[in-house]
Structure formats: C-alpha cells, structure tokens
CSV table of C-alpha atoms in Angstrom, one decimal:
chain,number,residue,atom,x,y,z
A,1,MET,CA,50.7,51.4,93.8
A,2,LEU,CA,52.8,51.1,90.6
A,3,PRO,CA,56.6,50.8,91.7
A,4,VAL,CA,58.8,53.4,89.1
A,5,ARG,CA,62.7,52.9,88.7
A,6,THR,CA,64.5,55.6,86.8
A,7,VAL,CA,68.0,57.1,87.1
A,8,ARG,CA,66.3,59.8,89.2
A,9,GLY,CA,65.2,56.8,92.0
A,10,GLU,CA,62.6,54.6,92.8
A,11,ARG,CA,59.1,55.5,93.8
A,12,ARG,CA,55.4,54.2,94.0
A,13,LEU,CA,53.0,55.8,91.9
A,14,ALA,CA,49.1,55.6,93.0
A,15,VAL,CA,47.3,54.7,90.1
A,16,SER,CA,43.5,53.6,88.6
A,17,ALA,CA,43.5,51.4,85.7
A,18,ARG,CA,39.9,51.0,84.4
A,19,PRO,CA,40.1,47.8,81.7
A,20,ALA,CA,38.7,48.1,78.2
A,21,ALA,CA,35.1,46.5,78.0
A,22,ASP,CA,35.3,42.7,76.5
A,23,GLY,CA,34.8,43.6,72.7
A,24,GLY,CA,35.4,46.8,73.5
A,25,ALA,CA,37.1,49.0,70.8
A,26,GLY,CA,39.0,52.7,70.3
A,27,PRO,CA,41.7,54.2,72.1
A,28,GLY,CA,42.7,54.6,75.7
A,29,LEU,CA,42.5,57.6,77.9
A,30,VAL,CA,45.1,58.9,80.0
A,31,TRP,CA,44.5,61.6,82.5
A,32,LEU,CA,47.6,63.6,82.7
A,33,GLY,CA,46.7,65.7,86.0
A,34,GLY,CA,47.9,69.7,87.2
A,35,PHE,CA,50.1,71.4,88.7
A,36,LYS,CA,49.0,69.8,92.3
A,37,SER,CA,45.7,68.3,91.2
A,38,ASP,CA,45.3,64.2,91.5
A,39,GLN,CA,43.1,61.6,89.9
A,40,THR,CA,40.8,62.8,92.3
A,41,SER,CA,39.4,66.0,90.5
A,42,GLY,CA,35.9,66.3,88.8
A,43,LYS,CA,37.3,66.0,85.2
A,44,ALA,CA,39.1,62.8,85.6
A,45,VAL,CA,36.4,61.1,87.8
A,46,ALA,CA,33.6,62.3,85.3
A,47,LEU,CA,36.3,61.0,82.6
A,48,ASP,CA,36.9,57.6,84.2
A,49,HIS,CA,32.9,57.4,84.3
A,50,TRP,CA,32.5,58.6,80.8
A,51,ALA,CA,35.0,55.7,80.0
A,52,GLY,CA,33.0,53.3,81.9
A,53,GLY,CA,30.1,54.0,79.4
A,54,ARG,CA,32.1,53.5,76.4
A,55,GLY,CA,34.0,50.3,77.2
A,56,CYS,CA,37.5,51.8,76.5
A,57,ALA,CA,40.2,51.5,79.0
A,58,CYS,CA,40.7,54.6,81.4
A,59,LEU,CA,44.1,55.3,83.4
A,60,ARG,CA,44.5,57.7,85.9
A,61,PHE,CA,47.4,58.0,88.3
A,62,ASP,CA,48.9,60.9,90.8
A,63,TYR,CA,52.4,61.8,90.5
A,64,SER,CA,54.8,61.9,92.6
A,65,GLY,CA,53.9,63.8,95.5
A,66,HIS,CA,50.6,64.1,94.2
A,67,GLY,CA,47.5,62.2,95.8
A,68,ALA,CA,48.4,59.2,97.5
A,69,SER,CA,51.3,58.5,95.5
A,70,ASP,CA,55.3,58.2,97.1
A,71,GLY,CA,57.4,61.7,97.7
A,72,ARG,CA,57.4,65.2,99.0
A,73,PHE,CA,55.4,67.8,96.2
A,74,GLU,CA,58.3,69.9,96.8
A,75,ASP,CA,60.6,67.8,95.4
A,76,GLY,CA,59.2,67.4,92.3
A,77,THR,CA,60.3,68.1,88.7
A,78,ILE,CA,58.8,68.7,85.4
A,79,GLY,CA,61.4,65.6,84.5
A,80,LEU,CA,60.2,63.8,87.5
A,81,TRP,CA,56.8,63.9,86.4
A,82,LEU,CA,57.3,63.3,83.0
A,83,ASP,CA,59.1,59.9,84.0
A,84,ASP,CA,56.2,59.2,86.1
A,85,ALA,CA,53.8,59.4,83.1
A,86,LEU,CA,56.1,57.4,80.8
A,87,ALA,CA,56.1,54.4,83.5
A,88,ALA,CA,52.3,54.7,83.9
A,89,ILE,CA,51.3,54.7,80.1
A,90,ARG,CA,53.6,52.0,79.3
A,91,ALA,CA,52.9,49.7,82.5
A,92,LEU,CA,49.1,49.9,82.5
A,93,SER,CA,48.2,50.8,78.7
A,94,ALA,CA,48.3,49.2,75.7
A,95,GLY,CA,47.8,49.8,72.1
A,96,PRO,CA,46.8,53.4,71.2
A,97,GLN,CA,46.0,56.7,73.7
A,98,VAL,CA,44.1,59.7,73.7
A,99,LEU,CA,46.1,61.7,76.4
A,100,VAL,CA,43.9,64.4,77.9
A,101,GLY,CA,46.3,67.0,79.8
A,102,SER,CA,45.0,69.4,82.2
A,103,SER,CA,47.5,72.8,83.0
A,104,MET,CA,50.4,71.4,83.6
A,105,GLY,CA,49.3,68.1,82.4
A,106,ALA,CA,49.3,69.2,79.2
A,107,TRP,CA,52.9,70.2,78.9
A,108,ILE,CA,53.5,66.7,80.4
A,109,ALA,CA,51.1,65.3,77.4
A,110,LEU,CA,53.2,66.9,74.5
A,111,LEU,CA,56.3,66.0,76.3
A,112,ALA,CA,55.2,62.4,76.7
A,113,ALA,CA,54.1,62.8,73.2
A,114,ARG,CA,57.7,63.6,71.8
A,115,ALA,CA,59.1,60.8,74.1
A,116,LEU,CA,57.2,58.1,72.9
A,117,ALA,CA,57.6,59.3,69.2
A,118,GLY,CA,61.6,59.2,69.7
A,119,ALA,CA,61.8,55.7,71.3
A,120,GLY,CA,59.5,54.4,67.8
A,121,GLU,CA,56.4,54.4,70.0
A,122,ALA,CA,54.5,57.4,67.6
A,123,ASP,CA,51.6,54.1,67.3
A,124,ARG,CA,50.8,54.9,70.9
A,125,ILE,CA,49.7,58.4,70.5
A,126,ALA,CA,46.1,58.9,69.3
A,127,GLY,CA,45.1,62.0,70.2
A,128,LEU,CA,45.9,64.9,72.3
A,129,VAL,CA,42.7,66.9,74.5
A,130,LEU,CA,44.3,69.7,76.5
A,131,VAL,CA,42.8,71.7,79.0
A,132,ALA,CA,43.8,75.3,79.6
A,133,PRO,CA,47.6,74.1,78.6
A,134,ALA,CA,50.3,75.3,81.0
A,135,VAL,CA,52.8,74.4,78.6
A,136,ASP,CA,56.5,75.8,79.6
A,137,PHE,CA,55.0,77.3,82.6
A,138,THR,CA,58.0,77.7,85.0
A,139,GLU,CA,59.4,79.7,82.9
A,140,ALA,CA,56.6,81.8,81.0
A,141,LEU,CA,53.9,82.0,83.8
A,142,MET,CA,56.3,82.0,87.0
A,143,TRP,CA,59.6,83.3,86.4
A,144,GLU,CA,59.5,85.8,83.9
A,145,ARG,CA,56.6,86.9,86.0
A,146,PHE,CA,58.6,86.9,89.3
A,147,GLY,CA,59.8,90.1,90.4
A,148,PRO,CA,63.2,90.6,91.8
A,149,GLU,CA,62.7,89.8,95.2
A,150,VAL,CA,61.1,87.0,94.6
A,151,ARG,CA,63.9,85.7,92.0
A,152,ARG,CA,66.3,86.6,94.5
A,153,GLU,CA,64.8,84.3,97.0
A,154,ILE,CA,64.8,81.2,95.0
A,155,GLU,CA,68.1,81.6,93.6
A,156,GLU,CA,69.3,82.1,97.1
A,157,ASN,CA,67.4,80.0,99.5
A,158,GLY,CA,66.1,77.5,96.7
A,159,ARG,CA,62.4,78.0,97.3
A,160,TRP,CA,59.7,80.7,97.6
A,161,MET,CA,56.2,80.0,99.2
A,162,ARG,CA,53.6,81.1,96.6
A,163,PRO,CA,50.2,82.1,98.0
A,164,SER,CA,47.7,79.9,96.6
A,165,PRO,CA,44.5,81.3,95.0
A,166,TYR,CA,43.0,77.5,95.6
A,167,GLY,CA,43.7,76.9,99.0
A,168,PRO,CA,44.7,78.3,102.2
A,169,GLU,CA,48.5,77.6,102.5
A,170,PRO,CA,51.3,78.8,100.2
A,171,TYR,CA,53.0,76.3,98.1
A,172,PRO,CA,56.6,76.0,97.5
A,173,VAL,CA,58.5,77.1,94.0
A,174,THR,CA,61.8,75.1,94.2
A,175,ARG,CA,64.9,76.3,92.3
A,176,ALA,CA,65.1,73.3,91.0
A,177,LEU,CA,61.7,73.2,89.5
A,178,ILE,CA,62.5,76.4,87.6
A,179,GLU,CA,65.8,75.0,86.7
A,180,ASP,CA,64.7,71.4,85.3
A,181,GLY,CA,61.3,73.2,83.6
A,182,ARG,CA,64.5,74.9,81.3
A,183,ASP,CA,65.6,71.9,80.2
A,184,HIS,CA,61.7,70.6,78.7
A,185,LEU,CA,60.8,74.3,77.2
A,186,LEU,CA,58.8,73.4,74.3
A,187,LEU,CA,57.5,77.1,73.1
A,188,GLY,CA,61.2,78.1,71.4
A,189,GLY,CA,60.5,76.1,68.2
A,190,PRO,CA,58.2,73.6,66.2
A,191,ILE,CA,56.0,71.0,68.4
A,192,ARG,CA,55.0,67.7,66.9
A,193,SER,CA,52.1,66.3,69.1
A,194,HIS,CA,52.1,63.1,66.6
A,195,GLY,CA,48.6,63.2,66.6
A,196,PRO,CA,45.3,65.5,66.3
A,197,VAL,CA,45.2,68.1,69.4
A,198,HIS,CA,42.0,69.8,70.8
A,199,ILE,CA,42.7,72.5,72.9
A,200,LEU,CA,40.2,74.0,75.3
A,201,GLN,CA,40.8,77.4,77.2
A,202,GLY,CA,39.5,79.7,79.1
A,203,MET,CA,39.1,82.9,78.3
A,204,ARG,CA,39.0,84.4,82.3
A,205,ASP,CA,41.7,82.4,82.9
A,206,GLU,CA,44.2,84.1,84.9
A,207,ASP,CA,46.4,81.3,85.4
A,208,VAL,CA,47.1,80.5,81.5
A,209,PRO,CA,45.9,83.6,79.5
A,210,TRP,CA,44.0,82.7,76.6
A,211,ALA,CA,46.8,84.3,74.3
A,212,HIS,CA,48.9,81.4,75.7
A,213,ALA,CA,47.0,78.6,74.4
A,214,MET,CA,47.0,80.6,71.0
A,215,ARG,CA,50.7,80.7,70.9
A,216,LEU,CA,50.9,76.9,71.5
A,217,VAL,CA,48.7,76.9,68.5
A,218,GLU,CA,50.9,78.6,66.8
A,219,HIS,CA,53.5,76.3,67.8
A,220,LEU,CA,52.0,72.9,66.8
A,221,ALA,CA,52.3,73.6,63.1
A,222,SER,CA,52.9,70.3,61.5
A,223,ASP,CA,49.3,68.5,63.2
A,224,PRO,CA,46.3,69.0,63.1
A,225,VAL,CA,44.9,71.3,66.0
A,226,SER,CA,41.5,73.1,67.1
A,227,ILE,CA,40.7,75.2,69.9
A,228,THR,CA,37.3,75.8,71.9
A,229,LEU,CA,37.7,79.2,73.8
A,230,ILE,CA,35.4,79.6,76.3
A,231,LYS,CA,34.6,83.3,77.0
A,232,ASP,CA,33.3,82.7,80.7
A,233,GLY,CA,35.9,79.9,81.6
A,234,ASP,CA,38.5,79.9,83.9
A,235,HIS,CA,41.5,77.8,84.6
A,236,ARG,CA,39.6,75.1,86.1
A,237,LEU,CA,36.9,74.6,83.6
A,238,SER,CA,35.0,72.1,85.7
A,239,ARG,CA,31.7,73.5,85.8
A,240,ASP,CA,29.1,70.9,84.3
A,241,GLU,CA,29.2,72.7,80.7
A,242,ASP,CA,32.5,72.3,80.9
A,243,VAL,CA,33.2,69.1,81.9
A,244,ALA,CA,30.6,68.5,79.2
A,245,ARG,CA,32.7,69.9,76.7
A,246,LEU,CA,36.1,67.7,77.9
A,247,ILE,CA,34.2,64.6,77.2
A,248,ALA,CA,32.8,65.7,73.7
A,249,ALA,CA,36.5,66.8,72.8
A,250,VAL,CA,37.8,63.1,73.8
A,251,ASP,CA,35.1,61.5,71.9
A,252,LEU,CA,35.8,63.0,68.8
A,253,LEU,CA,39.1,61.4,69.3
A,254,ALA,CA,38.0,58.1,70.8
C-alpha cells in the first residue's frame, strides 16, 4: 500500500509496480483506470503482462475508493483521484512514462501531464494512449445530459443514485464530484499533452460518443495526435482484438 499525504488528507493506495528488467530500455507504463474500475481489469492486466515480456516497468494502482484502496467511492472527486495518480507516478516510477488512460483515466492522464509539465517534469511524459477518453465527463457527459429532476436531487440532496449498465447496483453521482469536476475542465481551450497521443475510440460507445473523442482531437492542436475509430467497438473495448489494438498503440510509444 502506498501512503498518500496531501492537503486533502492521508490515505493508502493499493499498487502493483512491476520493475523494469535488468538492462531494459525504453519508458515505463502507467495504467490509469476508469470511473469505478480498478487495476485488475482485463486491459490493465494484459498491459502488465505485455510489459513483463518486454522488460519495461509497469505501474498499476487503485484510486481512493476504488478496488483495494482506502476510502469510500462516494467521497471521491477528479481532484482527489488526480492527486492519487501524481503521488503514485512520482513515488513509484522513474524516467519517462507512457500514460495509458481508460475512460475517466484519459482525463486523469491529461491532467497529470499538465501538472507534471507545470512542475518542470515534462520529461517524465513519453506519450499518452487514451481509450474512450471521457475528458470533462462530469460536465459534458453527466451534468449537461441530466434532466431537471436529477439536477435538483444532486443540488438539494448532495447526490443521485445513477443506475449502472455494468452491474446490478446504482452508484452515487455527488454534488462534490460535479462541482470539483468544473475546476478541472479541459475542453474550453487548447490542451497540451506534452507528448504524442494515440486515441482508441469505439463508434458504438454509448457512454463516450465518438464525436466527443473527435472534439478532444480538435483541442490537442500542439502535439502529435492519431486516432483509431473502431466501427463495432463499445465503451469497454475489452475484446481480444481491442486489447491487441491497445498493446499495438502502446508499443508505438514505448
């Protein structure tokens, strides 16, 4: 467990840090999972396995309130999870890293890249691979889509229990998540990744429409960007052929 101490409090994160092999060359990999996901997802495990065969380092971890880490999910915010990511990257990786972000993790990856560059650590960024990038999702893909009754419940009661298409139990969307998300929005202006970016996006993704990924491409005007649109791909992109595309994209940057 990794102790994290920030102005937001102290917590412990569950981590899996694969060291680089002796004599291994090339950047390491950092897996940044999605909203309500954890480091044991199929894509994360496949990436770690590939890194082992390649001899490069691979860091996986669970955000606060996710997986085996401390905390309650409903207490989480984008800022809190960004703090987790930066703490893990700085404590458990060395040298340039390819940030691999899935869904919410793609937003966290871009925010982490901005924070690292702002701290004079742009050389830590070897590139970004973004899967179904849910950038600004709390506003663009949640709040702007919610009807007046849902918005009122969040504003008055502090949360709304949203039905999940991925499990039997609903999950809380909190006022804190929405309000904190507004402090981290990226799509209002140019976005710097400080390294090459490859995006994988399913065209049958009902959670992050492919048009949203194209909007992100438009804002990444200063860095090299490529995008692979998968015509029959859904949000998870977890089929064998999708995982193969992910590994191929990472291989190009690593």
